[in-house]
Backbone as CSV, one residue per row, in Angstrom:
resi,resn,N_x,N_y,N_z,CA_x,CA_y,CA_z,C_x,C_y,C_z
1,MET,101.377,-31.677,-65.290,102.435,-32.866,-64.643,101.593,-34.056,-64.791
2,THR,102.391,-35.390,-65.427,102.021,-36.250,-65.410,102.504,-37.021,-64.201
3,ILE,101.793,-38.132,-63.734,101.854,-38.775,-62.671,102.112,-40.223,-62.972
4,SER,102.809,-41.313,-62.588,103.570,-42.447,-62.622,102.387,-43.542,-62.110
5,THR,101.841,-44.316,-62.669,101.115,-45.384,-62.276,101.218,-45.912,-60.670
6,GLY,102.319,-45.725,-60.083,102.598,-46.259,-58.810,102.030,-44.798,-57.682
7,GLU,102.156,-43.421,-58.673,101.691,-42.466,-57.843,99.987,-42.664,-57.582
8,ARG,99.985,-42.316,-58.583,97.987,-43.050,-58.845,97.283,-43.743,-58.074
9,GLU,98.224,-45.002,-58.081,98.068,-46.120,-56.957,97.808,-45.580,-55.645
10,PHE,98.878,-45.072,-55.570,99.268,-44.390,-53.899,98.222,-43.542,-53.532
11,PHE,97.473,-42.811,-54.562,96.660,-41.621,-54.153,95.168,-42.024,-54.022
12,VAL,94.986,-43.225,-54.913,93.886,-43.983,-54.785,93.768,-44.522,-53.360
13,ALA,94.683,-45.221,-52.904,94.843,-45.894,-51.772,94.442,-44.973,-50.921
14,LEU,95.319,-43.903,-50.775,95.047,-42.759,-49.409,93.445,-42.290,-49.898
15,GLY,93.049,-41.996,-50.600,91.951,-41.470,-50.706,90.655,-42.621,-50.049
16,GLU,90.986,-44.158,-50.602,89.904,-45.189,-49.961,90.328,-45.131,-48.133
17,ARG,91.754,-44.907,-48.065,91.758,-45.412,-46.448,91.147,-43.635,-45.339
18,MET,91.328,-42.832,-46.112,90.664,-41.594,-45.848,89.068,-41.850,-45.672
19,ALA,88.447,-42.123,-46.659,87.091,-42.240,-46.793,86.701,-43.014,-45.821
20,SER,87.307,-44.196,-45.504,87.019,-45.616,-44.614,87.133,-44.653,-43.587
21,MET,88.374,-44.038,-42.778,88.268,-43.348,-41.437,87.157,-42.205,-41.542
22,ARG,86.720,-41.983,-42.587,85.829,-40.393,-42.631,84.397,-41.288,-42.085
23,LYS,84.238,-42.124,-42.765,83.200,-42.982,-42.513,82.935,-43.998,-40.878
24,ALA,83.955,-44.276,-40.455,84.223,-44.611,-39.406,84.391,-43.851,-37.958
25,ARG,84.155,-42.542,-38.240,84.018,-41.480,-37.394,82.604,-40.963,-37.307
26,ASN,81.862,-40.893,-38.802,80.015,-40.796,-38.940,80.927,-39.233,-39.289
27,LEU,81.686,-39.086,-40.343,81.325,-37.786,-40.779,81.063,-37.906,-42.139
28,THR,80.391,-36.830,-42.525,79.872,-36.450,-43.700,81.359,-36.108,-44.623
29,GLN,81.465,-36.052,-45.686,81.962,-35.612,-46.838,82.136,-33.468,-46.226
30,VAL,80.964,-33.649,-46.331,80.671,-31.739,-45.793,81.592,-31.590,-44.619
31,GLN,81.506,-32.338,-43.731,81.907,-32.126,-42.590,83.512,-31.743,-42.790
32,PHE,83.993,-33.089,-43.254,85.583,-33.302,-43.618,86.136,-32.134,-44.687
33,ALA,85.428,-31.704,-45.556,85.407,-30.792,-46.112,85.675,-29.330,-45.403
34,GLU,84.793,-29.122,-44.412,84.866,-27.891,-43.998,86.019,-28.024,-42.789
35,ALA,86.352,-29.080,-42.455,88.145,-29.196,-41.593,89.047,-28.771,-42.283
36,LEU,88.782,-29.576,-43.615,90.535,-28.969,-44.596,89.976,-27.402,-45.132
37,GLY,88.698,-26.896,-45.094,88.712,-25.553,-45.501,88.885,-25.646,-47.155
38,VAL,87.962,-26.911,-47.818,87.626,-27.116,-49.183,86.181,-27.387,-49.527
39,SER,85.912,-27.619,-50.757,84.624,-27.768,-50.978,84.480,-29.437,-50.926
40,GLN,83.003,-29.804,-50.651,82.672,-31.414,-50.712,83.193,-31.879,-51.937
41,GLN,83.031,-31.098,-53.270,83.356,-31.742,-54.277,85.176,-32.188,-54.258
42,THR,85.975,-31.130,-53.604,87.146,-31.463,-53.783,87.123,-32.784,-52.818
43,VAL,86.963,-33.079,-51.708,86.898,-34.142,-50.650,86.756,-35.141,-51.309
44,GLN,85.584,-35.225,-51.999,85.129,-36.370,-53.170,86.133,-36.862,-54.352
45,ALA,86.887,-35.881,-54.690,87.503,-36.245,-55.260,89.292,-36.511,-55.070
46,TYR,89.358,-36.413,-53.611,90.774,-36.653,-52.949,90.279,-38.334,-52.798
47,GLU,88.886,-38.466,-52.403,88.606,-40.103,-51.856,88.719,-41.033,-53.093
48,VAL,88.479,-40.307,-54.016,88.424,-41.409,-55.226,89.624,-41.519,-56.116
49,GLY,90.651,-40.460,-55.524,91.999,-40.577,-55.922,92.078,-39.770,-57.635
50,ARG,91.364,-38.773,-57.771,90.788,-38.070,-59.039,91.822,-36.614,-58.713
51,ARG,92.079,-36.342,-57.485,93.022,-35.103,-57.295,94.067,-35.612,-56.153
52,ARG,95.125,-34.894,-56.118,96.036,-35.187,-55.054,95.763,-34.069,-53.936
53,ILE,95.851,-34.608,-52.471,95.641,-34.004,-51.452,96.760,-33.282,-51.100
54,PRO,97.069,-32.074,-50.906,97.960,-30.938,-50.656,99.089,-31.811,-49.675
55,VAL,100.369,-32.079,-49.515,101.041,-31.937,-48.501,100.997,-31.333,-47.231
56,SER,100.479,-30.233,-47.302,100.206,-29.291,-45.929,98.584,-30.085,-45.360
57,ALA,98.150,-30.621,-45.948,96.628,-30.808,-45.550,96.561,-32.338,-44.719
58,LEU,97.665,-33.036,-44.815,97.973,-34.501,-44.713,98.323,-34.088,-42.812
59,PRO,98.789,-33.387,-42.345,98.998,-33.430,-40.909,97.371,-33.181,-40.155
60,ILE,96.726,-32.546,-40.876,95.148,-32.108,-40.384,94.435,-32.854,-40.660
61,VAL,94.650,-33.895,-41.693,93.512,-34.978,-41.678,94.238,-36.184,-41.027
62,ALA,95.376,-36.486,-40.645,96.175,-37.356,-39.307,95.312,-36.696,-38.169
63,ARG,95.483,-35.741,-37.543,95.172,-34.979,-36.381,93.436,-35.453,-36.246
64,LEU,92.484,-35.047,-37.357,91.355,-35.334,-37.577,91.065,-36.621,-36.993
65,PHE,91.614,-37.549,-37.699,91.235,-39.069,-37.734,91.988,-39.634,-36.145
66,ASP,92.723,-39.073,-35.777,93.660,-39.321,-34.506,94.551,-40.664,-34.937
67,VAL,95.381,-40.608,-36.539,96.168,-41.564,-36.765,97.220,-40.815,-37.081
68,SER,98.691,-41.621,-37.204,99.681,-40.817,-37.359,99.807,-40.853,-38.837
69,LEU,100.734,-40.349,-39.372,100.890,-39.862,-40.648,101.268,-41.395,-41.242
70,GLU,102.039,-42.359,-40.915,102.338,-43.390,-40.991,101.088,-44.459,-41.234
71,GLU,99.803,-44.444,-40.433,98.945,-45.275,-40.279,97.975,-44.304,-41.679
72,LEU,97.836,-43.007,-41.676,97.195,-42.774,-42.908,97.562,-43.173,-44.125
73,PHE,99.183,-43.300,-44.591,99.739,-43.541,-45.570,99.492,-45.030,-45.815
74,GLY,99.171,-45.765,-44.963,98.879,-47.173,-45.008,99.911,-48.167,-44.660
75,GLU,101.155,-47.449,-43.617,102.466,-48.056,-43.230,102.023,-48.423,-41.691
76,GLY,101.392,-47.993,-41.289,101.289,-48.568,-39.643,101.613,-49.751,-39.351
77,ASN,101.325,-50.651,-40.173,102.055,-51.818,-39.833,103.079,-52.719,-40.137
78,ARG,103.273,-52.116,-40.824,105.210,-52.310,-41.545,105.981,-51.673,-40.571
79,SER,105.646,-50.656,-39.624,106.896,-49.975,-38.547,106.930,-51.285,-37.386
80,ARG,106.171,-51.834,-37.368,106.345,-52.380,-36.019,107.443,-53.756,-36.286
81,GLY,108.033,-54.150,-37.660,108.825,-54.892,-37.940,108.769,-56.651,-37.634
82,LYS,107.690,-56.505,-37.566,107.079,-58.167,-36.843,106.268,-58.715,-38.102
83,ARG,106.998,-60.001,-38.185,106.917,-60.870,-39.201,105.372,-61.838,-39.010
84,GLY,104.936,-62.286,-39.962,103.440,-63.346,-39.618,102.298,-62.536,-39.667
85,PRO,101.324,-63.168,-39.275,99.966,-62.734,-39.386,99.953,-61.966,-37.790
86,THR,98.702,-61.061,-37.722,98.569,-60.187,-36.474,98.252,-61.272,-35.831
87,SER,97.997,-60.543,-34.315,97.250,-61.193,-33.261,96.387,-60.736,-33.235
88,ARG,95.404,-61.969,-32.874,94.099,-61.302,-32.459,93.591,-60.184,-31.539
89,LEU,94.531,-60.023,-30.451,94.438,-58.738,-30.047,94.641,-57.515,-30.852
90,GLU,95.798,-57.310,-31.208,96.059,-56.748,-32.594,94.758,-56.253,-33.698
91,GLN,94.493,-57.485,-34.297,93.027,-57.372,-34.856,91.784,-56.430,-34.106
92,GLN,91.745,-56.520,-32.950,90.485,-56.169,-31.819,90.831,-54.716,-31.658
93,MET,92.255,-54.499,-31.315,92.635,-52.863,-31.109,92.434,-52.138,-32.550
94,GLU,92.593,-52.659,-33.830,92.167,-51.803,-34.968,91.049,-52.129,-34.895
95,ALA,90.203,-53.082,-35.130,88.944,-52.599,-34.882,88.075,-51.624,-34.112
96,ILE,88.578,-51.741,-32.976,88.353,-50.629,-32.279,88.535,-49.157,-32.517
97,SER,89.994,-49.113,-33.030,90.303,-47.964,-33.385,89.166,-47.108,-34.426
98,GLN,88.464,-48.185,-35.323,87.539,-47.887,-36.317,86.276,-47.153,-35.891
99,LEU,85.936,-47.685,-34.637,84.527,-47.547,-34.066,84.705,-45.549,-33.595
100,PRO,83.708,-45.347,-33.689,83.149,-44.144,-33.281,83.912,-43.866,-32.060
101,LYS,84.108,-42.510,-31.728,84.900,-41.760,-30.495,83.929,-42.482,-29.039
102,THR,82.607,-42.417,-29.051,82.092,-42.772,-27.780,81.993,-44.194,-27.777
103,GLN,82.009,-45.010,-28.670,81.881,-46.272,-28.617,83.589,-46.629,-28.060
104,GLN,84.570,-46.141,-28.640,86.003,-46.379,-28.105,86.062,-45.878,-26.479
105,ARG,85.256,-44.794,-26.312,85.221,-44.473,-24.566,85.106,-45.523,-24.046
106,PHE,83.962,-45.954,-24.536,83.214,-47.293,-23.799,84.064,-48.375,-23.709
107,VAL,84.769,-48.656,-24.711,85.547,-50.051,-24.552,86.725,-49.357,-23.753
108,THR,87.300,-48.412,-23.702,88.407,-47.977,-22.758,87.980,-48.218,-21.567
109,GLN,86.811,-47.756,-20.818,86.343,-47.660,-19.851,86.025,-49.035,-19.297
110,MET,85.760,-50.223,-20.115,85.686,-51.300,-19.744,86.663,-52.112,-19.196
111,LEU,87.917,-51.794,-20.323,89.230,-52.434,-20.216,90.000,-51.527,-18.898
112,ASP,89.821,-50.593,-18.508,90.213,-49.853,-17.594,89.604,-50.750,-16.105
113,THR,88.316,-51.143,-16.281,87.892,-51.424,-14.659,88.284,-52.928,-14.756
114,VAL,88.482,-53.993,-16.136,89.020,-55.144,-15.754,90.543,-55.262,-15.500
115,LEU,91.303,-54.032,-15.995,92.616,-54.323,-15.591,92.801,-53.642,-13.817
116,THR,91.910,-52.765,-13.594,91.950,-52.379,-12.139,91.712,-53.534,-11.563
117,GLN,90.856,-54.678,-11.560,90.040,-55.706,-11.087,91.285,-56.613,-10.730
118,ALA,91.833,-56.740,-11.808,92.669,-57.704,-12.115,94.239,-57.288,-11.537
119,LYS,94.282,-56.109,-10.656,95.789,-55.593,-10.224,95.267,-55.947,-8.635
120,GLN,93.983,-56.074,-8.228,93.599,-56.342,-7.060,93.904,-57.726,-6.333
């Protein structure tokens, strides 16, 4: 079955996002492959858009990376309905979401401390 240029671009972009999310979480292709029950070569093909990832695997990927399917598809910012540039706070939150989980927990603890102190 032949896929359109638009479909190919979608799967290339999806693969790039998955690779970026995987690297941000310090996962290897082998670890990602094990989570999906596929080979490392299959993950590599997904990440470069050479193979289409099965629809049934997408919820697993989203849970693994702790993102919504919309974010996985690259549509996370569109759902806000807000126009214009993203705020500094939104940019920082996005940067934090790309950190490894241990660093995310550290930032969360710092924020909790500051917010608790501000309430007093």
